[in-house]
PDB file of C-alpha atoms in Angstrom:
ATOM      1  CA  UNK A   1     118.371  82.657  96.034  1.00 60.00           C
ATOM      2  CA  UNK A   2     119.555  84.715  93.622  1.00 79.00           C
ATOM      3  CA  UNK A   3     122.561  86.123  95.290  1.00 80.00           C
ATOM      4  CA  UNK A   4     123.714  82.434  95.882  1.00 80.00           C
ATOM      5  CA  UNK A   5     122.677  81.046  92.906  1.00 82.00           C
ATOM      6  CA  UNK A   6     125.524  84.434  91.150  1.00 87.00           C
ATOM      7  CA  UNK A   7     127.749  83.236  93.780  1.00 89.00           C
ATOM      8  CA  UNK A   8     127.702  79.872  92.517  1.00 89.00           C
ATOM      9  CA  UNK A   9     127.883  81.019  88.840  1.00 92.00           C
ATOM     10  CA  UNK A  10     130.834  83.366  89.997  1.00 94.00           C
ATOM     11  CA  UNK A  11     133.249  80.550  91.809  1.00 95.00           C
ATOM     12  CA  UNK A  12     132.060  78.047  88.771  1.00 96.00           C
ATOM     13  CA  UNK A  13     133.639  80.726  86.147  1.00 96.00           C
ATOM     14  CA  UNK A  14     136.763  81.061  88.236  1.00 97.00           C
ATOM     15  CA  UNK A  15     136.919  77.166  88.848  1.00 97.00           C
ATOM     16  CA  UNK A  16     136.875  77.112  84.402  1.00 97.00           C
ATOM     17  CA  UNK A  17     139.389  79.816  84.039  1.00 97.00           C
ATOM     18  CA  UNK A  18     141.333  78.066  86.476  1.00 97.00           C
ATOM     19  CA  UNK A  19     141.346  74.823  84.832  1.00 97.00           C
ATOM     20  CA  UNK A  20     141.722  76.519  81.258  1.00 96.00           C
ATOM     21  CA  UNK A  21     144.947  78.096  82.381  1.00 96.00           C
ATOM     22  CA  UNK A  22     146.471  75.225  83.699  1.00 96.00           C
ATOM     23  CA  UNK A  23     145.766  72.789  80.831  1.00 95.00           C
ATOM     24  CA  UNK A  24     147.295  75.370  78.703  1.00 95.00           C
ATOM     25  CA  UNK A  25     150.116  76.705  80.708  1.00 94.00           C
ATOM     26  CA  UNK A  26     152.668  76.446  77.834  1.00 94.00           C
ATOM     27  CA  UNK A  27     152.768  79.748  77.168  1.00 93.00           C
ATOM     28  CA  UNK A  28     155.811  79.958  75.259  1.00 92.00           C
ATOM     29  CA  UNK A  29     154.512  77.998  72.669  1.00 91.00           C
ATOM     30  CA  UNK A  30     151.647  80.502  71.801  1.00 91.00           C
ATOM     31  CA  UNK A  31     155.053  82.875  71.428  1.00 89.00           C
ATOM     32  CA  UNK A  32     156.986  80.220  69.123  1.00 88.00           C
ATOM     33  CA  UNK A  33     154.321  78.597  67.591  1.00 87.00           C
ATOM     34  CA  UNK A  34     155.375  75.142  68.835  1.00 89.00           C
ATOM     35  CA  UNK A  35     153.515  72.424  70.202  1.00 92.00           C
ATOM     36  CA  UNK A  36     154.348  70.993  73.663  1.00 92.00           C
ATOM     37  CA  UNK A  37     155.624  67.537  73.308  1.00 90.00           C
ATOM     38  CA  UNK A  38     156.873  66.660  77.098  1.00 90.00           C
ATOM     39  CA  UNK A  39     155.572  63.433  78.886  1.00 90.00           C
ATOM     40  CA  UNK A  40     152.951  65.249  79.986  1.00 92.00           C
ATOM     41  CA  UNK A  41     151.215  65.054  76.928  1.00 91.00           C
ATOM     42  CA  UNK A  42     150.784  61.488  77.438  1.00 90.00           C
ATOM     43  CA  UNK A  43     148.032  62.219  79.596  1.00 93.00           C
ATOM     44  CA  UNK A  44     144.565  62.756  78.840  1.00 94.00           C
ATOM     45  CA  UNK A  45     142.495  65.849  80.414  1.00 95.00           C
ATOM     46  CA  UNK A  46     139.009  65.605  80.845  1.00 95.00           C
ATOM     47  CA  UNK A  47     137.193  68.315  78.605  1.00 94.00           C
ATOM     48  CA  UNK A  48     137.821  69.204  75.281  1.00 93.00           C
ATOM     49  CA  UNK A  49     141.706  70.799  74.560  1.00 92.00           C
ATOM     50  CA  UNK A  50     143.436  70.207  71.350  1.00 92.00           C
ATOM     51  CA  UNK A  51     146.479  68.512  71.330  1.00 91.00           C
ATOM     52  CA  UNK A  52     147.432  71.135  68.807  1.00 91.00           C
ATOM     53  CA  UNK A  53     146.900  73.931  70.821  1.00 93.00           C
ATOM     54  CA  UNK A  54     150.401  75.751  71.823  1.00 94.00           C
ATOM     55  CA  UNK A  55     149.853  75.968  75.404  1.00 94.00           C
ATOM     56  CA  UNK A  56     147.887  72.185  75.949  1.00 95.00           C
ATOM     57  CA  UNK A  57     150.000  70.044  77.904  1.00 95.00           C
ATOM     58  CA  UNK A  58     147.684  66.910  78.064  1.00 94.00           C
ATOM     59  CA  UNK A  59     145.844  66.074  75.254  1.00 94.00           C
ATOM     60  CA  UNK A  60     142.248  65.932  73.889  1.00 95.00           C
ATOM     61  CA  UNK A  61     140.833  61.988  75.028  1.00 95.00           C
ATOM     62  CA  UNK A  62     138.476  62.221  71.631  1.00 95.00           C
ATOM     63  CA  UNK A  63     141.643  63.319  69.687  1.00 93.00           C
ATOM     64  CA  UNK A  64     143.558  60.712  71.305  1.00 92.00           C
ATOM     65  CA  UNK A  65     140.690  58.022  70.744  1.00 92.00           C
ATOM     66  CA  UNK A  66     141.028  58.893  66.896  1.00 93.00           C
ATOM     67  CA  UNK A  67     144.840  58.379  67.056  1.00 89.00           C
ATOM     68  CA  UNK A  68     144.300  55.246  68.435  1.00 88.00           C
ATOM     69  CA  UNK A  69     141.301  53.580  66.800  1.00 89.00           C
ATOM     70  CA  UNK A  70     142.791  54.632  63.334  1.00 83.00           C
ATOM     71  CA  UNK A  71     146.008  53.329  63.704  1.00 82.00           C
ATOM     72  CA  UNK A  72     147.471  50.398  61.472  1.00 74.00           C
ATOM     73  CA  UNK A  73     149.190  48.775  64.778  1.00 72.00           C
ATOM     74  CA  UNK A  74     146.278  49.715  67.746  1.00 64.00           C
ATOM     75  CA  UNK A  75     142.505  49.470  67.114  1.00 63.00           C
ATOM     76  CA  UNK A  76     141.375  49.759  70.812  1.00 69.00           C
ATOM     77  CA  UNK A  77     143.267  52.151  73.173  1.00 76.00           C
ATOM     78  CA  UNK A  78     142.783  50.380  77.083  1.00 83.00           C
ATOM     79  CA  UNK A  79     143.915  54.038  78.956  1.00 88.00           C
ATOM     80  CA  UNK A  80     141.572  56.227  76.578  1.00 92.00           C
ATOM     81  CA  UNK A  81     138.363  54.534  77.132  1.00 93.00           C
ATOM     82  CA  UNK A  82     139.042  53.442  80.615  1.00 94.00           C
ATOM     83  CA  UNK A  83     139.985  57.280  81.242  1.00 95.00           C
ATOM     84  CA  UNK A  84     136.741  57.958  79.611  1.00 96.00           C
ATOM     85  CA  UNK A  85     134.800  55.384  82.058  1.00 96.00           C
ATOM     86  CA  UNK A  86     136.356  56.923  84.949  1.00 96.00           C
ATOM     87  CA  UNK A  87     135.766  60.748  84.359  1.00 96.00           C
ATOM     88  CA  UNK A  88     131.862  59.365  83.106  1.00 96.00           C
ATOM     89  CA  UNK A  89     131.792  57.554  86.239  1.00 94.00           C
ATOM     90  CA  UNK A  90     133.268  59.847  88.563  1.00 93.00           C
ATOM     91  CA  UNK A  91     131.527  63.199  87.339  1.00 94.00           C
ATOM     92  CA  UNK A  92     129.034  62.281  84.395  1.00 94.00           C
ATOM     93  CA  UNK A  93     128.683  66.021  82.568  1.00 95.00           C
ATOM     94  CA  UNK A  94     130.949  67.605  85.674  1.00 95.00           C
ATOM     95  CA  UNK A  95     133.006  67.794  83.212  1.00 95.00           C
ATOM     96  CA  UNK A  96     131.216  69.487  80.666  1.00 96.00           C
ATOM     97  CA  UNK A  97     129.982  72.181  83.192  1.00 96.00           C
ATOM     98  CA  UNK A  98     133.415  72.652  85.026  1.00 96.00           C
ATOM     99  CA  UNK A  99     136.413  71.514  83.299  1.00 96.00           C
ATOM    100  CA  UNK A 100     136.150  72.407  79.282  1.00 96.00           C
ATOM    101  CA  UNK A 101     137.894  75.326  78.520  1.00 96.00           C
ATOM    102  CA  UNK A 102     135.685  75.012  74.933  1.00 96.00           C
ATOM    103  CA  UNK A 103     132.779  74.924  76.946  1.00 97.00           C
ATOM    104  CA  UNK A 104     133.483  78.041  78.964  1.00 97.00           C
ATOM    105  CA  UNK A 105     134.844  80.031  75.384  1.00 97.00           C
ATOM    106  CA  UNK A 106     131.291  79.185  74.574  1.00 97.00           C
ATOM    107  CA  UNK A 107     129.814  80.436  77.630  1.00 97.00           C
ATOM    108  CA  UNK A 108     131.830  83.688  77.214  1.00 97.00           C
ATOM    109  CA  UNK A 109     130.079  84.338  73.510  1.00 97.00           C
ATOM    110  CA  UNK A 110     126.849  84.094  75.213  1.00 97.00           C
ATOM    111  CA  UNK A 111     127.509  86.385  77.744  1.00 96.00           C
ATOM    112  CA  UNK A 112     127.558  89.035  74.249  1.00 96.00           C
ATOM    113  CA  UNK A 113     124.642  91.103  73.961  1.00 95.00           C
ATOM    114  CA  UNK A 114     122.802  90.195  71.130  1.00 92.00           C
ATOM    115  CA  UNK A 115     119.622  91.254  69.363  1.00 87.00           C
ATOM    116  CA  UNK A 116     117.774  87.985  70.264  1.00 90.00           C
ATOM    117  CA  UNK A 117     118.635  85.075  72.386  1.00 94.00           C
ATOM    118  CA  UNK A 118     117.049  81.577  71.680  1.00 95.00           C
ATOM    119  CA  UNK A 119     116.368  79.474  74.754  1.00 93.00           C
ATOM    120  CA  UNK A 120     114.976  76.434  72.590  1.00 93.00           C
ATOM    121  CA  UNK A 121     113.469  75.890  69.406  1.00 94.00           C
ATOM    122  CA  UNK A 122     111.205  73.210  67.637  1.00 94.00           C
ATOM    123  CA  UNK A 123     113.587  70.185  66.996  1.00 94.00           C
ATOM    124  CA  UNK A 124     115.707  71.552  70.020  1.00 95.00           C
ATOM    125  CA  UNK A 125     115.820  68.278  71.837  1.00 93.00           C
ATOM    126  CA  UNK A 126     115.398  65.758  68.447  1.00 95.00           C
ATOM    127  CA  UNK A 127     118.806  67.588  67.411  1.00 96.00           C
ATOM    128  CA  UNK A 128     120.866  66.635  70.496  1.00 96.00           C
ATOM    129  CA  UNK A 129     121.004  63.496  69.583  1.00 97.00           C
ATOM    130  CA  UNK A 130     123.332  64.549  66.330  1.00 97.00           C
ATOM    131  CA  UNK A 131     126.276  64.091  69.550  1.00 97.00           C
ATOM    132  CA  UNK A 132     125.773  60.538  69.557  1.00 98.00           C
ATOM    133  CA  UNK A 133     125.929  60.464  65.628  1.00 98.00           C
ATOM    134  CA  UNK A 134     128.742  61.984  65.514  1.00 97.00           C
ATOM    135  CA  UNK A 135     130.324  60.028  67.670  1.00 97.00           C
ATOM    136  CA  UNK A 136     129.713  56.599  66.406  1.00 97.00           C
ATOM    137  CA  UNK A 137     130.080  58.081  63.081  1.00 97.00           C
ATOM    138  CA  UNK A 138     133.301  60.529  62.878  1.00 96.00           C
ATOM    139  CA  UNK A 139     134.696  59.020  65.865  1.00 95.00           C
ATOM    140  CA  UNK A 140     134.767  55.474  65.870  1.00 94.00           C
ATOM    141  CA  UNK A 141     133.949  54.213  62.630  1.00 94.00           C
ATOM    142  CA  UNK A 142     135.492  56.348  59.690  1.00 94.00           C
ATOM    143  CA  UNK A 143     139.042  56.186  61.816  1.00 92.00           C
ATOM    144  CA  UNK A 144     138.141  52.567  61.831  1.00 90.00           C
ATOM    145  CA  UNK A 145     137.451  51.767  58.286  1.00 91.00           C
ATOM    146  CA  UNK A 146     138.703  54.636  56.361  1.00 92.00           C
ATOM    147  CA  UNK A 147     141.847  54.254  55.837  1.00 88.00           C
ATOM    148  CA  UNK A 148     144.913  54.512  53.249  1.00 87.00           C
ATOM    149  CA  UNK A 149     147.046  51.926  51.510  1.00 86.00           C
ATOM    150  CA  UNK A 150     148.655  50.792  55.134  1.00 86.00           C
ATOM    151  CA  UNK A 151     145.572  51.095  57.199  1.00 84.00           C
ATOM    152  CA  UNK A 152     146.053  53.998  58.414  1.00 87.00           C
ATOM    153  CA  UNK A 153     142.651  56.232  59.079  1.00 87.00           C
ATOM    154  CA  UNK A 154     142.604  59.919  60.351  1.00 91.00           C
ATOM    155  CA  UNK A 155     141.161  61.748  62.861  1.00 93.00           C
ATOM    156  CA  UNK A 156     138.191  62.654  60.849  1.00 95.00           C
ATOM    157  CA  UNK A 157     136.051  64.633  64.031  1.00 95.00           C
ATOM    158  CA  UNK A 158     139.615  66.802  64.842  1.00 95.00           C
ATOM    159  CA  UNK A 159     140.198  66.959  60.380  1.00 94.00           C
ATOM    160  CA  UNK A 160     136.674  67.850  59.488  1.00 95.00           C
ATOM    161  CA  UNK A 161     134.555  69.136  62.237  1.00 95.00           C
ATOM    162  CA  UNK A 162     136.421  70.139  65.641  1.00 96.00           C
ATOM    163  CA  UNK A 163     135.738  74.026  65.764  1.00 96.00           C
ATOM    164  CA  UNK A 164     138.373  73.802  68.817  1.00 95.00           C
ATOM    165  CA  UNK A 165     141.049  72.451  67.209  1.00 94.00           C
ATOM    166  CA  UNK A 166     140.558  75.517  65.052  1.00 95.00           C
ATOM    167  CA  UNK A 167     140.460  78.150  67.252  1.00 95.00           C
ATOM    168  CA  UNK A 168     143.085  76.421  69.976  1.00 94.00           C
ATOM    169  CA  UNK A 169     145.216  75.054  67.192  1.00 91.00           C
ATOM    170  CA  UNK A 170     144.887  76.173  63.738  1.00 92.00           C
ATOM    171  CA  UNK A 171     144.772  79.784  64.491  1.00 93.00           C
ATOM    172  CA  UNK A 172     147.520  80.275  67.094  1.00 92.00           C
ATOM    173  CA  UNK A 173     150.104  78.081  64.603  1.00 92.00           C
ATOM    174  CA  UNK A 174     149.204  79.283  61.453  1.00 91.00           C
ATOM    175  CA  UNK A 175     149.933  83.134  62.642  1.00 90.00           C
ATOM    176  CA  UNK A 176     152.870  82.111  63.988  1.00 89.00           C
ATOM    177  CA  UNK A 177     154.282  80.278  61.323  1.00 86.00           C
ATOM    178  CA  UNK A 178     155.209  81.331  58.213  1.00 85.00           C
ATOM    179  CA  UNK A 179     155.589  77.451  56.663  1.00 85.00           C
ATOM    180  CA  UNK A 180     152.134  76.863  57.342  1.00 85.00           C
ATOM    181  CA  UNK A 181     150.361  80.288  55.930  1.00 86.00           C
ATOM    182  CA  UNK A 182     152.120  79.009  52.430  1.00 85.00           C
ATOM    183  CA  UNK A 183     150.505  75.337  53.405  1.00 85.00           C
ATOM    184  CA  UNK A 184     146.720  76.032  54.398  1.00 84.00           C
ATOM    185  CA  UNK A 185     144.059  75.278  51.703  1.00 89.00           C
ATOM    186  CA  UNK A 186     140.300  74.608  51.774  1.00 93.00           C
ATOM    187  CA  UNK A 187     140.290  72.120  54.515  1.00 93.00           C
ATOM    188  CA  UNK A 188     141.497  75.112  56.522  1.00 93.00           C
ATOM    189  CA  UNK A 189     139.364  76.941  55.256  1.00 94.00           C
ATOM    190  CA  UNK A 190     135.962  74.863  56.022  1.00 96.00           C
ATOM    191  CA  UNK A 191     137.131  74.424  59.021  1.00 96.00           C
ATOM    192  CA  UNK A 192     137.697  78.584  59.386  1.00 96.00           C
ATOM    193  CA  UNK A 193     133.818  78.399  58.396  1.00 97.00           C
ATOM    194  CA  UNK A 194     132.725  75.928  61.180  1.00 97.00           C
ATOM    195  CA  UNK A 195     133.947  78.130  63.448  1.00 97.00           C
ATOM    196  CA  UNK A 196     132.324  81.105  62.469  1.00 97.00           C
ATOM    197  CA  UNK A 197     128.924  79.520  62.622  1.00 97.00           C
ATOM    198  CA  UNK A 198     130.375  78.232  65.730  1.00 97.00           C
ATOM    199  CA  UNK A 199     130.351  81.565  67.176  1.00 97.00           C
ATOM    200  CA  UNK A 200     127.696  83.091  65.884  1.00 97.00           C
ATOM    201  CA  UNK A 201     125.294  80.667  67.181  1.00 97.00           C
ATOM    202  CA  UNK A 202     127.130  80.751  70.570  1.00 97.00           C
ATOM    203  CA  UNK A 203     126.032  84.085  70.421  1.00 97.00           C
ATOM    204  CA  UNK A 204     122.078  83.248  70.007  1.00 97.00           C
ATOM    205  CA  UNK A 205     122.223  79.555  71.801  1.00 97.00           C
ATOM    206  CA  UNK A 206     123.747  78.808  75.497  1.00 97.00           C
ATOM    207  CA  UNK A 207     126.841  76.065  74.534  1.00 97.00           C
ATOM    208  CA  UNK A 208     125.332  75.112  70.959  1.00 97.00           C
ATOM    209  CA  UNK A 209     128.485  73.144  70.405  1.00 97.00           C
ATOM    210  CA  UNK A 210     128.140  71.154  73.666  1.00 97.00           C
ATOM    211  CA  UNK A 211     124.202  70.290  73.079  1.00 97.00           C
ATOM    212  CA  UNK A 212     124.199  69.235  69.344  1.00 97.00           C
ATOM    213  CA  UNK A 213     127.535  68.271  68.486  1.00 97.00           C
ATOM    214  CA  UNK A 214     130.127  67.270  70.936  1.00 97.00           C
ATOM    215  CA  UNK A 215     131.502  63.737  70.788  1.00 97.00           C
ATOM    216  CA  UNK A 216     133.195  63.932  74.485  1.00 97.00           C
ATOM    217  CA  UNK A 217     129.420  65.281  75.710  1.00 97.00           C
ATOM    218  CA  UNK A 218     127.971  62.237  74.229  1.00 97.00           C
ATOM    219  CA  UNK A 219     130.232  60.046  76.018  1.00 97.00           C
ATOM    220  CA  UNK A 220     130.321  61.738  79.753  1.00 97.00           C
ATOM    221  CA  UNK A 221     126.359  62.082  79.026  1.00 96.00           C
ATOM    222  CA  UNK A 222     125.754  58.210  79.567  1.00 96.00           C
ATOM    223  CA  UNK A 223     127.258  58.055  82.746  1.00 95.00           C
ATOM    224  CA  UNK A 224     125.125  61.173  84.606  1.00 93.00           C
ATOM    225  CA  UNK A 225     122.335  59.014  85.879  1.00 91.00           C
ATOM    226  CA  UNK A 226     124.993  56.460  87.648  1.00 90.00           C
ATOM    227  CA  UNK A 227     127.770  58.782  88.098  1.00 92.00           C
ATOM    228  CA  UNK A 228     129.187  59.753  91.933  1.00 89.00           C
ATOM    229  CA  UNK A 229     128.948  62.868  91.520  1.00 85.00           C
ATOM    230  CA  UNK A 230     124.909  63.445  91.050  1.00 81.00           C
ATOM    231  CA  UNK A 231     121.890  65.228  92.130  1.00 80.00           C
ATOM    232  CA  UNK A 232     119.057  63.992  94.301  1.00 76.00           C
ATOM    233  CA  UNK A 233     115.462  65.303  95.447  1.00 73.00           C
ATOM    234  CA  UNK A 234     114.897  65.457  99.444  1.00 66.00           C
ATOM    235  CA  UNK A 235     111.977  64.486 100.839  1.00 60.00           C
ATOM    236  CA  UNK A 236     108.738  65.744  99.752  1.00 67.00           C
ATOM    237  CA  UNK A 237     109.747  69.440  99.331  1.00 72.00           C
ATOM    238  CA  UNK A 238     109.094  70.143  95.532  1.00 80.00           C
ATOM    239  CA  UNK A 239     106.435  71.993  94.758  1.00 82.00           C
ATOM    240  CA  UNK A 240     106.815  72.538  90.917  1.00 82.00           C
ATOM    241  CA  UNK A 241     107.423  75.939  90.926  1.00 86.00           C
ATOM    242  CA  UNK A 242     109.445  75.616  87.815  1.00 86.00           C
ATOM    243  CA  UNK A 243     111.816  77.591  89.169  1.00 88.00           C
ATOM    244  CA  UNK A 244     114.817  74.877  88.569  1.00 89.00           C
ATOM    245  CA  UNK A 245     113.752  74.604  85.018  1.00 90.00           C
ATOM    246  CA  UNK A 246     113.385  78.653  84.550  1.00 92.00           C
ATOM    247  CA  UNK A 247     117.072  78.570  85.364  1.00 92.00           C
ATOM    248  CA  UNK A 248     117.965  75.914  83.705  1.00 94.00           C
ATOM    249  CA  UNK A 249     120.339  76.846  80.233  1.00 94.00           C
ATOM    250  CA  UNK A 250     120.689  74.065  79.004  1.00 94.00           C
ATOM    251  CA  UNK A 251     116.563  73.545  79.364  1.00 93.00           C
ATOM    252  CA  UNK A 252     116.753  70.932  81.832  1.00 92.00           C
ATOM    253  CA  UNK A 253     113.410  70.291  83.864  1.00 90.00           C
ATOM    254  CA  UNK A 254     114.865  69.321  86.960  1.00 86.00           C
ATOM    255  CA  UNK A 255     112.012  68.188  88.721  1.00 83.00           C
ATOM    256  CA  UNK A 256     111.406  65.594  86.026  1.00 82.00           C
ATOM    257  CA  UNK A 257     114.678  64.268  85.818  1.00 78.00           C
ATOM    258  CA  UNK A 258     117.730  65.195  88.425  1.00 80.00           C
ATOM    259  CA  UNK A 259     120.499  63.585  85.908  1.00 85.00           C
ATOM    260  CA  UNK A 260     118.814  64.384  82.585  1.00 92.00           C
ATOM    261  CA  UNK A 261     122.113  63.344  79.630  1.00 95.00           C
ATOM    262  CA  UNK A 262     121.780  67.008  79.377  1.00 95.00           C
ATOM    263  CA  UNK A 263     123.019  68.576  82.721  1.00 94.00           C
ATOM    264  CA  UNK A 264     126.196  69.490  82.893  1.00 95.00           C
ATOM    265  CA  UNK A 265     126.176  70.055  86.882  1.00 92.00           C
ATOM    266  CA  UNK A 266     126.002  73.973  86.699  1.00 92.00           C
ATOM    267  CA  UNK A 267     124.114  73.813  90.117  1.00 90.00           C
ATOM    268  CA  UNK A 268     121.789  76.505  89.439  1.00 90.00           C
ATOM    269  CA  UNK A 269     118.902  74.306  89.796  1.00 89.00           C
ATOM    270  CA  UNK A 270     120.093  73.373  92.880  1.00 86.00           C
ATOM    271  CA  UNK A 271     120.679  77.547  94.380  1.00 86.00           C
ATOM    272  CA  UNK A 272     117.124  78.414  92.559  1.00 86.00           C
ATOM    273  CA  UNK A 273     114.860  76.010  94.495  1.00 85.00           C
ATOM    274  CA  UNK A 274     113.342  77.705  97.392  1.00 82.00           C
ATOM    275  CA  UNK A 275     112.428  74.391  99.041  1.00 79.00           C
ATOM    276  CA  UNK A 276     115.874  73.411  98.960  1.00 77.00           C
ATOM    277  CA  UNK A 277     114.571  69.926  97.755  1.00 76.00           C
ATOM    278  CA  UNK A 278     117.443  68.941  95.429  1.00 74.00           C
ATOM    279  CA  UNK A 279     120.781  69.068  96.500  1.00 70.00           C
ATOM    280  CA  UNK A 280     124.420  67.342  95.539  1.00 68.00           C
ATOM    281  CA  UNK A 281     124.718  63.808  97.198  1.00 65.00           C
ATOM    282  CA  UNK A 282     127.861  63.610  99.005  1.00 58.00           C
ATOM    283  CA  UNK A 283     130.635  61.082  97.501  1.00 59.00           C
ATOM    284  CA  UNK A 284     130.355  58.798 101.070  1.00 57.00           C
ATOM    285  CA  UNK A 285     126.897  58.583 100.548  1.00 62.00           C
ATOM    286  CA  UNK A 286     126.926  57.991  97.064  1.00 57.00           C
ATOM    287  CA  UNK A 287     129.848  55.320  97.451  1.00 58.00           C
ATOM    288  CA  UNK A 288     127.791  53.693 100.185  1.00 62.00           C
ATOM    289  CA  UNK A 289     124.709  53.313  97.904  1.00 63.00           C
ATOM    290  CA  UNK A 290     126.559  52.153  95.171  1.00 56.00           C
ATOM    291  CA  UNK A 291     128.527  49.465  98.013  1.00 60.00           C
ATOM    292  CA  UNK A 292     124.938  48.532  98.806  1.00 65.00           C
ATOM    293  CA  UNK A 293     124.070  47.659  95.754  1.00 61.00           C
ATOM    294  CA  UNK A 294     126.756  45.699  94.684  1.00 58.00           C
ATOM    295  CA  UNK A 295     125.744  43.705  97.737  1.00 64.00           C
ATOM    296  CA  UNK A 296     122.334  43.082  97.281  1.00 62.00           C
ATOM    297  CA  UNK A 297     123.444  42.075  93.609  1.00 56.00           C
ATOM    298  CA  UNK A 298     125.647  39.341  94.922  1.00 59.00           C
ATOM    299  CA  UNK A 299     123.616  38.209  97.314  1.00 61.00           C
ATOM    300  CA  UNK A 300     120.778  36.965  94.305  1.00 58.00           C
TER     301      UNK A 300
END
């Protein structure tokens, strides 16, 4: 179990590198200190990539959300939240576990030795739900209703909290660019602190940012019960070992809930359970169920 469960871990870290590389295959512009501004920009990715970011050649859906909720001419962007729907109802936290290259930068600081590592605390699971906070909050309402003289508001998750559009954005242009070392002040500089706590407690907690404070987690983390891509229990296998949950790092209990908002679809539940009693449901089987129940629905 072990060996497959590393093997898993292994082609999961190479799937995130992957991905990471290609969403930020600019490379140039980490050299110029230039933004990529072709069409492909235009285009949403699924985890979380600042649009700032040199190499990013899609763009961030919460940053685009902002753009588009605070703007004087749009207040509700059709593509972003139906992009949204579809990754949340494709993948649920897939996302999360396999496509965000903050999410795996995370993963990496963890991976540090440190002095003492802190699998939960008290208040662990009363402070996830800070995500949806900040969500509703930064997200969608200050864009909404904080605005200038025109009616403008501002990105205020990406201006005042996003520790990635720091450390994808604000670090590689500001070294590269002479213009804005003269320009930075203390916004740039609370957001230099956020970051630092950022990665110091990725250092103690597995994916702090992911669990307590990310707005795009929030979102994807509604759709894991319903999602395609899911977990299910066969037959009468389990024998609550604990084994799943032992494995768990985001402290999932599997056995009590396959599609907990928390699990990001690591699938090492799945490679530690010795009665092989929980396993992926395949998309045809999932789309049949869901086909099913659409039927029985119209039929009432």
């Amino acid at each position: 179990m072990d060996k497959k469960r590393k093997n898993n871990d292994f082609f999961r870290f190479k799937v995130q590198v992957l991905w990471a590389l290609i969403t930020n295959s600019f490379l140039i512009g980490f050299v110029q200190g230039k933004i990529y501004q072709g069409k492909l920009k235009n285009v949403c990715v699924p985890g979380l990539n600042c649009y700032s970011c040199p190499g990013a050649i899609g763009s961030c859906p919460i940053g685009a959300l902002q753009a588009v909720i605070g703007s004087y001419e749009f207040k509700f962007s059709f593509y972003v939240v139906g992009f949204l729907i579809a990754v949340g109802a494709f993948m649920g936290r897939f996302a999360c576990g396999w496509l965000c290259p903050f999410g795996l930068f995370q993963e990496l600081l963890y991976k540090i030795p440190f002095f003492k590592k802190v699998r939960t605390f008290r208040g662990d699971r009363q402070l996830r739900y800070v995500k949806y906070v900040v969500l509703v909050i930064f997200v969608i309402l200050m864009p909404l209703f904080v605005v200038d003289i025109i009616g403008q508001g501002a990105p205020y998750f990406c201006k005042l909290i996003c520790p990635a559009g720091t450390l994808e954005g604000g670090w590689p242009l500001v070294l590269t660019n002479k213009g804005l070392q003269e320009t930075v002040g203390w916004l740039y500089a609370w957001k230099n602190l956020l970051l630092v706590l950022t990665i110091v407690a990725c250092l103690v907690i597995y994916r702090p940012f992911c669990k307590y404070i990310c707005p795009l987690g929030a979102i994807y983390s509604l759709f894991n019960p319903v999602s395609l891509i899911k977990y299910k229990t066969c037959g009468d296998g389990c024998t609550n070992c604990g084994a799943c949950q032992a494995v768990c790092k985001m402290t999932v209990n599997p056995a009590q809930g396959l599609n907990d908002l928390e699990c990001i679809r690591c699938g090492r539940c799945a490679h530690a359970c010795a009665s092989k009693s929980m396993k992926k449901v395949p998309l045809k089987k999932r789309a049949a169920e869901i086909q099913e129940s659409n039927s029985k629905i119209n039929q009432l």
